PDB file of C-alpha atoms in Angstrom:
ATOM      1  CA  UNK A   1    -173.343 -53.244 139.049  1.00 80.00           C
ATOM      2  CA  UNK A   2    -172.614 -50.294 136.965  1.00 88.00           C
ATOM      3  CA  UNK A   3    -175.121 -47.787 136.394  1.00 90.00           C
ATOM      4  CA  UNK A   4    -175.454 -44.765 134.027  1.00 95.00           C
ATOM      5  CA  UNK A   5    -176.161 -41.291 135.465  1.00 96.00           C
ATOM      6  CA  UNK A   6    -177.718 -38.700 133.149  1.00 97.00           C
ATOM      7  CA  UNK A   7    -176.854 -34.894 134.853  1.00 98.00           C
ATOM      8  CA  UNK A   8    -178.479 -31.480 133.265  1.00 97.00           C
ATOM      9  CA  UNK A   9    -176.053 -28.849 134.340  1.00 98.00           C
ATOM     10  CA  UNK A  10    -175.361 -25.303 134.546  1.00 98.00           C
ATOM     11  CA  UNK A  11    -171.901 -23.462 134.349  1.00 98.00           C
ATOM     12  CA  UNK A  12    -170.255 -19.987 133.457  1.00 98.00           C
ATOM     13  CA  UNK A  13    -167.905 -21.029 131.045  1.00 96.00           C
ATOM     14  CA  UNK A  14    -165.878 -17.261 131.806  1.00 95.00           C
ATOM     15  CA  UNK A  15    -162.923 -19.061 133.733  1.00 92.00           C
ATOM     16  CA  UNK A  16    -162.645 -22.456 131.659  1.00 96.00           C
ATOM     17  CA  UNK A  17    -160.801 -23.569 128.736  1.00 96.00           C
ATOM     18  CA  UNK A  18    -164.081 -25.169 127.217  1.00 95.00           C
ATOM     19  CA  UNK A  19    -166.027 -28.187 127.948  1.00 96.00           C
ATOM     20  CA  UNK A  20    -163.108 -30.668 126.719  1.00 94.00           C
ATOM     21  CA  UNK A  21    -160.234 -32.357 128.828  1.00 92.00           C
ATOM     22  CA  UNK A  22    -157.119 -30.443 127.382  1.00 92.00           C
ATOM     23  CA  UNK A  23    -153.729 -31.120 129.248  1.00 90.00           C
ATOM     24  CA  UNK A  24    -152.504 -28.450 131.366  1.00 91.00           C
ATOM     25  CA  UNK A  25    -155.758 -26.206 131.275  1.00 95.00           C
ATOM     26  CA  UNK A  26    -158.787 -26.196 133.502  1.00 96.00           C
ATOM     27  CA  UNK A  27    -162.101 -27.671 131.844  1.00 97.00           C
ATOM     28  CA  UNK A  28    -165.468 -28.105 132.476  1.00 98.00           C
ATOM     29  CA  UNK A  29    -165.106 -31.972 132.014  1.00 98.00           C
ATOM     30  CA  UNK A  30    -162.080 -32.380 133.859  1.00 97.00           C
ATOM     31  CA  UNK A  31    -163.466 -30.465 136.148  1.00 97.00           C
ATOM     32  CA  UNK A  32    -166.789 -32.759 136.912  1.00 98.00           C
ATOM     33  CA  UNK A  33    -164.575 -36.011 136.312  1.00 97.00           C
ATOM     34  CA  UNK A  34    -162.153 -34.937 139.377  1.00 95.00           C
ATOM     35  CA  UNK A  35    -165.778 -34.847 141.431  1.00 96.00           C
ATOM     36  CA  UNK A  36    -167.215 -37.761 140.589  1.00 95.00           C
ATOM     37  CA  UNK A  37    -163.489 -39.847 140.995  1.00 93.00           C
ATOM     38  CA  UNK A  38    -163.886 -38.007 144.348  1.00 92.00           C
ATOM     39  CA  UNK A  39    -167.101 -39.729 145.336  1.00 91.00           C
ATOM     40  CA  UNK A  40    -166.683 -43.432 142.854  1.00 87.00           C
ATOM     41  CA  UNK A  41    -162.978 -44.008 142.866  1.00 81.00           C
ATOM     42  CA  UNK A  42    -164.051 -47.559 141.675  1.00 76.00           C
ATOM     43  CA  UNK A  43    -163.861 -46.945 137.853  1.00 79.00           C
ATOM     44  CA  UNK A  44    -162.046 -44.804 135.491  1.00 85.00           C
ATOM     45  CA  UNK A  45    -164.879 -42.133 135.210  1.00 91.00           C
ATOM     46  CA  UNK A  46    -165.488 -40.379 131.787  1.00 95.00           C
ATOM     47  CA  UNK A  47    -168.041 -37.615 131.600  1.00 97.00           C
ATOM     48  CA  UNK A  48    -169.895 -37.568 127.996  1.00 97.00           C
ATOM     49  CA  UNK A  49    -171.735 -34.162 127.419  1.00 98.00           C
ATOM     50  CA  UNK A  50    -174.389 -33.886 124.675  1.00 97.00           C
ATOM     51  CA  UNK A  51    -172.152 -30.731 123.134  1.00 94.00           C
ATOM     52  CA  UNK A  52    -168.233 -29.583 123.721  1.00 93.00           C
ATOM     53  CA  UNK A  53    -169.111 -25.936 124.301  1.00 96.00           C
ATOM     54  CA  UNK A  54    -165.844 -23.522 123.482  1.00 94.00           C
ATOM     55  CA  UNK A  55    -163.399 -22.027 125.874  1.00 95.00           C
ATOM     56  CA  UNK A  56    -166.121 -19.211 127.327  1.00 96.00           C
ATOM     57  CA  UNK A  57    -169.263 -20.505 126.494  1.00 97.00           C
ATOM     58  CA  UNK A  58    -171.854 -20.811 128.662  1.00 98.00           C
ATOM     59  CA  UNK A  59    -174.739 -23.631 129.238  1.00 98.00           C
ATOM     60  CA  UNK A  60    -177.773 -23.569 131.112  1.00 97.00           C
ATOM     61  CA  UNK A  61    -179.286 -26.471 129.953  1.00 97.00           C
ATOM     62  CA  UNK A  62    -176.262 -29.275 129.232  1.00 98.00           C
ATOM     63  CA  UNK A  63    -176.875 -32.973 129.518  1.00 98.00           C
ATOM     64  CA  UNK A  64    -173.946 -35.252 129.996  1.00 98.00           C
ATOM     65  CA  UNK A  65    -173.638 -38.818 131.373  1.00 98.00           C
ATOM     66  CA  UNK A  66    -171.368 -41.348 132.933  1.00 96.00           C
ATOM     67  CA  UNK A  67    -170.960 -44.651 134.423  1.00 95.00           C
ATOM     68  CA  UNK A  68    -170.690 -45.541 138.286  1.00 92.00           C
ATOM     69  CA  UNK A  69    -170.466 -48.383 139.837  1.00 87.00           C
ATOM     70  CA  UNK A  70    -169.964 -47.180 143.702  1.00 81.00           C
ATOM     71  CA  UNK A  71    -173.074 -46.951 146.078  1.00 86.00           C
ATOM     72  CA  UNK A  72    -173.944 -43.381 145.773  1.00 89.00           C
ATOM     73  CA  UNK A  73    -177.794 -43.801 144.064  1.00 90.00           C
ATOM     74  CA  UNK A  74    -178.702 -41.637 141.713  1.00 89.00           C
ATOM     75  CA  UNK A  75    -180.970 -39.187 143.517  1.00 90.00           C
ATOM     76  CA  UNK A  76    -178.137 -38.184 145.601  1.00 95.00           C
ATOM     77  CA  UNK A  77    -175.901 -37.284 142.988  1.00 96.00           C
ATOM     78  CA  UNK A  78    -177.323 -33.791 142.676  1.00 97.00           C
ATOM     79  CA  UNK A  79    -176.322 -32.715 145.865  1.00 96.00           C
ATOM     80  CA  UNK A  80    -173.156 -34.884 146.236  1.00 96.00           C
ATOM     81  CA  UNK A  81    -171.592 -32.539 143.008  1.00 97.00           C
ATOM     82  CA  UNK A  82    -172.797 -29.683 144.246  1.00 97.00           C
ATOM     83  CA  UNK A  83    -171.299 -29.988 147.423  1.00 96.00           C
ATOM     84  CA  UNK A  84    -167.864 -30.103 145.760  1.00 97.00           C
ATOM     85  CA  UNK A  85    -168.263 -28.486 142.821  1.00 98.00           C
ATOM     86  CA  UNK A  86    -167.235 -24.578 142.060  1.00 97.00           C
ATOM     87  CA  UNK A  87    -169.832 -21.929 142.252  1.00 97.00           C
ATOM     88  CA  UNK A  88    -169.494 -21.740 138.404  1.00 97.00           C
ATOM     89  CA  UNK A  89    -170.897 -24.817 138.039  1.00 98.00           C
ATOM     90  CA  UNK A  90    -174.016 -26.386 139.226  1.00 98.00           C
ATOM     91  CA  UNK A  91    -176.376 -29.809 138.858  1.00 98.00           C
ATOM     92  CA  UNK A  92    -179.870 -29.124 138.131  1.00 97.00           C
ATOM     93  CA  UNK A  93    -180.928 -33.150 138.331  1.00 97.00           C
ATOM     94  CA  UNK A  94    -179.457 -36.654 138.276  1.00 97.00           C
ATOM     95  CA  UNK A  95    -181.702 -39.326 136.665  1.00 97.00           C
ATOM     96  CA  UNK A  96    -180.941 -43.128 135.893  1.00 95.00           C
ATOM     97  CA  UNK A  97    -180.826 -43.884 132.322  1.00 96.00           C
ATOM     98  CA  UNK A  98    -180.503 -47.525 130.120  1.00 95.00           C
ATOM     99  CA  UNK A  99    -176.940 -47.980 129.530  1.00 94.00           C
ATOM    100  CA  UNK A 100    -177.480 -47.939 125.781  1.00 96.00           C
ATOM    101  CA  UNK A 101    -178.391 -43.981 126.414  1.00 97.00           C
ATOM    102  CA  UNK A 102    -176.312 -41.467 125.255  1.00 97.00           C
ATOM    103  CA  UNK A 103    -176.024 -37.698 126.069  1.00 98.00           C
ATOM    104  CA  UNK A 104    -174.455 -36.661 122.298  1.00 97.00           C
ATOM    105  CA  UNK A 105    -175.884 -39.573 120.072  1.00 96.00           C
ATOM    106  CA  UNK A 106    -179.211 -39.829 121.688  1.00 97.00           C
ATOM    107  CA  UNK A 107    -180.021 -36.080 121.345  1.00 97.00           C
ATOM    108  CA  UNK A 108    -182.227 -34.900 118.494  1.00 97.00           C
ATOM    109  CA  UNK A 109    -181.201 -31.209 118.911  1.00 97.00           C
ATOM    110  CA  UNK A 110    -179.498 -28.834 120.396  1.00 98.00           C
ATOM    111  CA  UNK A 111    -180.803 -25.233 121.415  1.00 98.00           C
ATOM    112  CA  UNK A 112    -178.204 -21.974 121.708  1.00 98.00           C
ATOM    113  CA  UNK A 113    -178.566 -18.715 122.872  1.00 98.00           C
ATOM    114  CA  UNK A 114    -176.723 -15.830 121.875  1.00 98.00           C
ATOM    115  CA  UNK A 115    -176.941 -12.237 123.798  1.00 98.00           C
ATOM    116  CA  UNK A 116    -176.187  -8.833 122.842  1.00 98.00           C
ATOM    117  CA  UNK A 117    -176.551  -5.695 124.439  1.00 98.00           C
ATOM    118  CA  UNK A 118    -177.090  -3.137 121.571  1.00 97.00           C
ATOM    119  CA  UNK A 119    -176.650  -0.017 124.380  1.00 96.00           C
ATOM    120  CA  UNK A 120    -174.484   2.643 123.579  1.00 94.00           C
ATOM    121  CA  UNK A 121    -172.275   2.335 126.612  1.00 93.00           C
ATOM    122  CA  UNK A 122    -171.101  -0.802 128.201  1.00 93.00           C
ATOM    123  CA  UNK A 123    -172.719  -2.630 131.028  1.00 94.00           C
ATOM    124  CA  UNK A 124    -170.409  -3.885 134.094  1.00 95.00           C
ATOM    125  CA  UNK A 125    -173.302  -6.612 134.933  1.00 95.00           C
ATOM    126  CA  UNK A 126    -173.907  -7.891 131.322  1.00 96.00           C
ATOM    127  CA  UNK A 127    -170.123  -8.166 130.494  1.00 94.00           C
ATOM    128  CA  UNK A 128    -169.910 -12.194 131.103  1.00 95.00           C
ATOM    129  CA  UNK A 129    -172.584 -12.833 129.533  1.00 96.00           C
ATOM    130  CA  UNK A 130    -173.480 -10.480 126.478  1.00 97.00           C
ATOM    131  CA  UNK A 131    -171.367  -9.175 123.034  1.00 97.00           C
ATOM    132  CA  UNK A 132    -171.104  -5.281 123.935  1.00 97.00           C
ATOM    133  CA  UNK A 133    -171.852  -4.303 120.323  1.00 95.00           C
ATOM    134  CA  UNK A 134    -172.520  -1.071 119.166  1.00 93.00           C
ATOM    135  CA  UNK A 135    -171.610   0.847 116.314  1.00 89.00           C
ATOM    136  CA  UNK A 136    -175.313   1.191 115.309  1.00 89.00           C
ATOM    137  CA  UNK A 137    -178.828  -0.305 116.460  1.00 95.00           C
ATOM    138  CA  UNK A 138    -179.584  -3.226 115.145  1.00 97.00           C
ATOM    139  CA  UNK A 139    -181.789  -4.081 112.440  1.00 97.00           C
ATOM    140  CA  UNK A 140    -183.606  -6.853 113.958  1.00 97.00           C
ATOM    141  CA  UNK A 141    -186.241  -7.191 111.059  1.00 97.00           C
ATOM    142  CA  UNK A 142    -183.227  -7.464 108.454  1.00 98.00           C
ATOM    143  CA  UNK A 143    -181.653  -9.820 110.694  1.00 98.00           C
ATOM    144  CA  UNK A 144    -184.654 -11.776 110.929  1.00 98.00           C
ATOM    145  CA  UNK A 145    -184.779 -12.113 107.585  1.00 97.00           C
ATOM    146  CA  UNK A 146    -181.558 -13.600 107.184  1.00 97.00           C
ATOM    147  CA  UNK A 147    -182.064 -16.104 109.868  1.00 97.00           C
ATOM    148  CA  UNK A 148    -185.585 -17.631 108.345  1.00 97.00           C
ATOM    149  CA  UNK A 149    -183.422 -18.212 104.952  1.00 95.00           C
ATOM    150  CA  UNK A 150    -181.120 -20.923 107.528  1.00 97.00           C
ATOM    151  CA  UNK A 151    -184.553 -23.478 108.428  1.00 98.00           C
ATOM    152  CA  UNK A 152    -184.289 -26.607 106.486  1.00 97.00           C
ATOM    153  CA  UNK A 153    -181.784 -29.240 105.917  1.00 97.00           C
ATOM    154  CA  UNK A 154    -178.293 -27.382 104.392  1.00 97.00           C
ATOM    155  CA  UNK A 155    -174.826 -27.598 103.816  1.00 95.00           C
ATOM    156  CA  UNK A 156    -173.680 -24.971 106.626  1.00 96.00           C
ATOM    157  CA  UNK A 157    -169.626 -25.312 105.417  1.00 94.00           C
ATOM    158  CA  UNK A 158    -169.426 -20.985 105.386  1.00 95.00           C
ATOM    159  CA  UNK A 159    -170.147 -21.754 109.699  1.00 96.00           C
ATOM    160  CA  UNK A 160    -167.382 -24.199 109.913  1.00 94.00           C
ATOM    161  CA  UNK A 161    -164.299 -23.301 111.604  1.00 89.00           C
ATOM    162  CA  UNK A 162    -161.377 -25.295 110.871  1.00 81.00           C
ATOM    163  CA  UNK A 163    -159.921 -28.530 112.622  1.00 72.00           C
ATOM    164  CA  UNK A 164    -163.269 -30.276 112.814  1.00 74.00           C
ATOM    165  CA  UNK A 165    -163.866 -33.986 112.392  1.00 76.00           C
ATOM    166  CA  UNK A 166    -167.186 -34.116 110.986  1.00 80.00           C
ATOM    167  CA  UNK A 167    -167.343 -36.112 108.106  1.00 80.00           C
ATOM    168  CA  UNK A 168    -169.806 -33.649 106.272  1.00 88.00           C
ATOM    169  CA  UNK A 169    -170.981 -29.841 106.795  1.00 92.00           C
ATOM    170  CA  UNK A 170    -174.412 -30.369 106.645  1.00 95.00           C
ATOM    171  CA  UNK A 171    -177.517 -29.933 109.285  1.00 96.00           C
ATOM    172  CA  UNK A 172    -180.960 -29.195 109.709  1.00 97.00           C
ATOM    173  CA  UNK A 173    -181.965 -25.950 111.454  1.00 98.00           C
ATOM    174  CA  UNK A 174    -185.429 -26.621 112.743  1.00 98.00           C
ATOM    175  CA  UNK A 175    -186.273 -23.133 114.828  1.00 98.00           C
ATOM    176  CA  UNK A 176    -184.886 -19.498 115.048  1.00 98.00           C
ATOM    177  CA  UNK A 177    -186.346 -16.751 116.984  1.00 98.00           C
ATOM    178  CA  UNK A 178    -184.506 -12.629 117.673  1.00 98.00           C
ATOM    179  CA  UNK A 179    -186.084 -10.471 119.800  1.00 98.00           C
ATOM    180  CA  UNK A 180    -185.214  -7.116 121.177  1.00 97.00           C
ATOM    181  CA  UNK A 181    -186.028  -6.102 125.012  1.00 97.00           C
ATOM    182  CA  UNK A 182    -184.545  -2.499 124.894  1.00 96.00           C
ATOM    183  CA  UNK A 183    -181.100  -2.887 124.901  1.00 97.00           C
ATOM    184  CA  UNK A 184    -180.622  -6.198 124.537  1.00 97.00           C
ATOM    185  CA  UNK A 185    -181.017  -8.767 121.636  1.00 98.00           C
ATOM    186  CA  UNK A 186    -181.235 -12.062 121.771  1.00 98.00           C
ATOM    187  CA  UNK A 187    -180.742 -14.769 118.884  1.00 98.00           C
ATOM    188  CA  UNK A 188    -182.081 -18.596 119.510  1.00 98.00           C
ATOM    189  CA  UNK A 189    -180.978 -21.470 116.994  1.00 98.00           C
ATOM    190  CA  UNK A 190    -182.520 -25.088 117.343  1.00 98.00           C
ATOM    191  CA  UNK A 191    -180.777 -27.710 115.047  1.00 98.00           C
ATOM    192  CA  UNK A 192    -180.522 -31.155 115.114  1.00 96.00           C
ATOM    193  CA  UNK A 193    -176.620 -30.536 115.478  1.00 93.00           C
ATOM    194  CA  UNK A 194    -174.192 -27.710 115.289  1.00 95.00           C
ATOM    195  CA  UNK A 195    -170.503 -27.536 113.200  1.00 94.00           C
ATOM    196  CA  UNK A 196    -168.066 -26.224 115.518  1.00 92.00           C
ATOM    197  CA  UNK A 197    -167.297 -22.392 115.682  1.00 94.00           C
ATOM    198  CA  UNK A 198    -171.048 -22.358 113.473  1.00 96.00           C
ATOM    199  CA  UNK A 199    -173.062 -20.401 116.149  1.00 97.00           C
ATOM    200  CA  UNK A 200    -170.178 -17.811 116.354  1.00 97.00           C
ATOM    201  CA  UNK A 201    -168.972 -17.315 112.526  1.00 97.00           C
ATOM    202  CA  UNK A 202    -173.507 -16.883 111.983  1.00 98.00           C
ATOM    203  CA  UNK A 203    -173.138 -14.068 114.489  1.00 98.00           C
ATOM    204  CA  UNK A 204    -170.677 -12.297 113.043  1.00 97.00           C
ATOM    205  CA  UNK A 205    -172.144 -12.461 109.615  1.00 97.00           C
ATOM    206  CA  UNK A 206    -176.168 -11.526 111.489  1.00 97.00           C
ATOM    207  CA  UNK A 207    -174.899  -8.458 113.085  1.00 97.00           C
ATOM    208  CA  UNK A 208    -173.309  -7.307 109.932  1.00 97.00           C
ATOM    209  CA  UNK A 209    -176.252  -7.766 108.694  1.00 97.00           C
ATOM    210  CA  UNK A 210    -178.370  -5.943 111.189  1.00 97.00           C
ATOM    211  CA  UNK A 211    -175.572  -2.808 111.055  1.00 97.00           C
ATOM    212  CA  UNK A 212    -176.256  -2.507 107.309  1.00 96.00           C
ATOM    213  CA  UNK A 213    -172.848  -3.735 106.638  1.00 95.00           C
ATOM    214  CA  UNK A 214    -174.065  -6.453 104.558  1.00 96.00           C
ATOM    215  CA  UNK A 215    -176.942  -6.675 102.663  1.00 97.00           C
ATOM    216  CA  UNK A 216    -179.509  -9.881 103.067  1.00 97.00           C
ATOM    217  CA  UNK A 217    -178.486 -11.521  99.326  1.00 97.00           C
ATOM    218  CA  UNK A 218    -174.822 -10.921 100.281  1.00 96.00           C
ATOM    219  CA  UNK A 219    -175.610 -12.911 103.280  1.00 97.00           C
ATOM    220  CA  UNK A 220    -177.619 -15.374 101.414  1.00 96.00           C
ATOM    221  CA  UNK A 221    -174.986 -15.826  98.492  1.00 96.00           C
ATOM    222  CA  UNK A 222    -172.041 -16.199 101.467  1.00 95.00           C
ATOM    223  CA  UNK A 223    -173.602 -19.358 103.221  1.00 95.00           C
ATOM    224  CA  UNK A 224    -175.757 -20.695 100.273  1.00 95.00           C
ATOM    225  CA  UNK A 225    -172.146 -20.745  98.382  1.00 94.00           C
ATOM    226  CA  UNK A 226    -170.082 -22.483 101.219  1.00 92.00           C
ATOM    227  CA  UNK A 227    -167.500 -19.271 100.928  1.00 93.00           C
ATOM    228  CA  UNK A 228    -166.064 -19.999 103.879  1.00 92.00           C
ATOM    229  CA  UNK A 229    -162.890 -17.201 103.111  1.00 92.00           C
ATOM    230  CA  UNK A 230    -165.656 -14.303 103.079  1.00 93.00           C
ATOM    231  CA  UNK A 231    -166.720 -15.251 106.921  1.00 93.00           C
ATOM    232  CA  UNK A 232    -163.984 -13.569 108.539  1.00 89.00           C
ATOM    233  CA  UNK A 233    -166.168 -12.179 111.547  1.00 90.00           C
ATOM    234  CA  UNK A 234    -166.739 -14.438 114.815  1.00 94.00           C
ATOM    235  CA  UNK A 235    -168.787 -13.594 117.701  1.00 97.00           C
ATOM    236  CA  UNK A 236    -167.047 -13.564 120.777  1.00 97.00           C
ATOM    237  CA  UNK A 237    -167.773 -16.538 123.115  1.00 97.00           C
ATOM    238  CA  UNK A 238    -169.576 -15.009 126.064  1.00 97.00           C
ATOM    239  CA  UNK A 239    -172.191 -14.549 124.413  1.00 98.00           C
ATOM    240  CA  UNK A 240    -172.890 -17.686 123.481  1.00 98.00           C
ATOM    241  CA  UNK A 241    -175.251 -20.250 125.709  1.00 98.00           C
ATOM    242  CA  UNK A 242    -176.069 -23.792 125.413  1.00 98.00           C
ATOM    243  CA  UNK A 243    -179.998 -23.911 126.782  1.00 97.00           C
ATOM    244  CA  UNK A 244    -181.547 -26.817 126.132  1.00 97.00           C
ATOM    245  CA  UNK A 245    -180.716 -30.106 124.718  1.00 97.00           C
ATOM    246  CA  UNK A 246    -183.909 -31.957 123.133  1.00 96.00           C
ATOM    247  CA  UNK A 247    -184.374 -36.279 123.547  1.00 97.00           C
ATOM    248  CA  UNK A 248    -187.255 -38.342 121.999  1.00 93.00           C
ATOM    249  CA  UNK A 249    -187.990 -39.460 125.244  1.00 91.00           C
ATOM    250  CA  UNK A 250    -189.006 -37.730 128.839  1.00 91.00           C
ATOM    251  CA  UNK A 251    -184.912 -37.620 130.797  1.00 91.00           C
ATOM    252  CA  UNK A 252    -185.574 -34.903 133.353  1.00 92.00           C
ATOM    253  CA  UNK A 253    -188.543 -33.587 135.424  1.00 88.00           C
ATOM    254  CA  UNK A 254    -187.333 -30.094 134.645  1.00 70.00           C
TER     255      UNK A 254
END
């Protein structure tokens, strides 16, 4: 009998080459898969995650699935991973989900994180995990402005790096939040998907903003106008964290 396993996880993305299987390089999939072959050598395994986060990038909230068919039940497969897995990555829960339920396709949105620490001089402790950036203080009110303009359904091509496969470049940004605690800001975008490299190429543009480098309509007219060769400032990937990944239905406890 093969059953589907649905796993939130945690990792530090510092030491991988992304989420995605890539020959030669050490991933956060491959990484999982070599686990879980470990424990169910009884099927090709194939871990499905509900995002493919960038070499760097961080989750605390990821959802991914896969298909076993050995004995381990599901309850145990929280502390079977975690047994064998690196201390960069961790299981938070293992639930048993219909096999018509998907990790990607099933989500209705995704929730990101990204961390700055405004301070004038760097931070060993924050390094992983925040964009040292500091030519000036932010303007979080300016900022703010910008990022109310994104809510709604739009065409987001200006955020799209090249070499995706999405058919289209548009998606519905349903929440954004910035908030300073002294040094540090911290941006949150909720969409109902992301294009790839869109969190990072926003970033770039947001702190330009906030630095008085570019005024709210020439933010505005850059995105609203898909010009794409004017977004030549990404964030850098550690600052970047996948939090939470919202389904219609209850998954996990936590």
């Amino acid at each position: 009998m093969i059953n589907r396993i649905a796993l939130v996880i945690q990792y530090d993305g510092s030491g991988f080459s992304g989420w995605q299987n890539q020959k030669d390089l050490i991933t956060i999939q491959g990484t999982i898969e070599d686990k879980i072959s470990e424990l169910d050598p009884y099927r090709p395994v194939k871990v499905i995650a509900a995002g493919r986060t960038d070499a760097g990038v961080h989750a605390s909230g990821q959802v991914v699935h896969f298909d076993s068919s050995g004995p381990i039940p599901f309850h145990k497969w929280t502390s079977a991973l975690n047994g064998r897995l690196p201390a960069s990555i961790k299981v938070l829960e293992a639930v048993n989900v219909p096999s018509n339920w998907h990790a990607c396709y099933s989500a209705k949105n995704r929730r990101y994180r990204y961390s700055i620490f405004n301070g004038s001089y760097p931070n060993l402790f924050l390094q992983n995990i925040c964009w040292h950036k500091y030519r000036f203080r932010l303007d979080i009110n300016l900022m703010k402005h910008a990022l109310n303009d994104l809510l709604g359904m739009h065409d987001f091509a200006a955020f799209q790096k090249a070499g995706s496969n999405r058919s289209n470049s548009l998606t519905t940004v349903q929440e954004v939040s910035i908030a300073r605690n002294g040094d540090i800001v911290t941006v949150e975008i909720q969409a109902t998907g992301f294009l790839y490299g869109m969190v990072r190429l926003l970033m770039g543009q947001l702190v330009a903003v906030g630095e008085k480098r570019l005024t709210l309509q020439e933010f505005k007219y850059r995105w609203r106008k898909g010009l794409r060769s004017e977004v030549k400032e990404a964030a850098p990937p550690h600052g970047l964290c996948l939090i939470r990944v919202g389904y219609e239905e209850k998954i996990f406890s936590k």
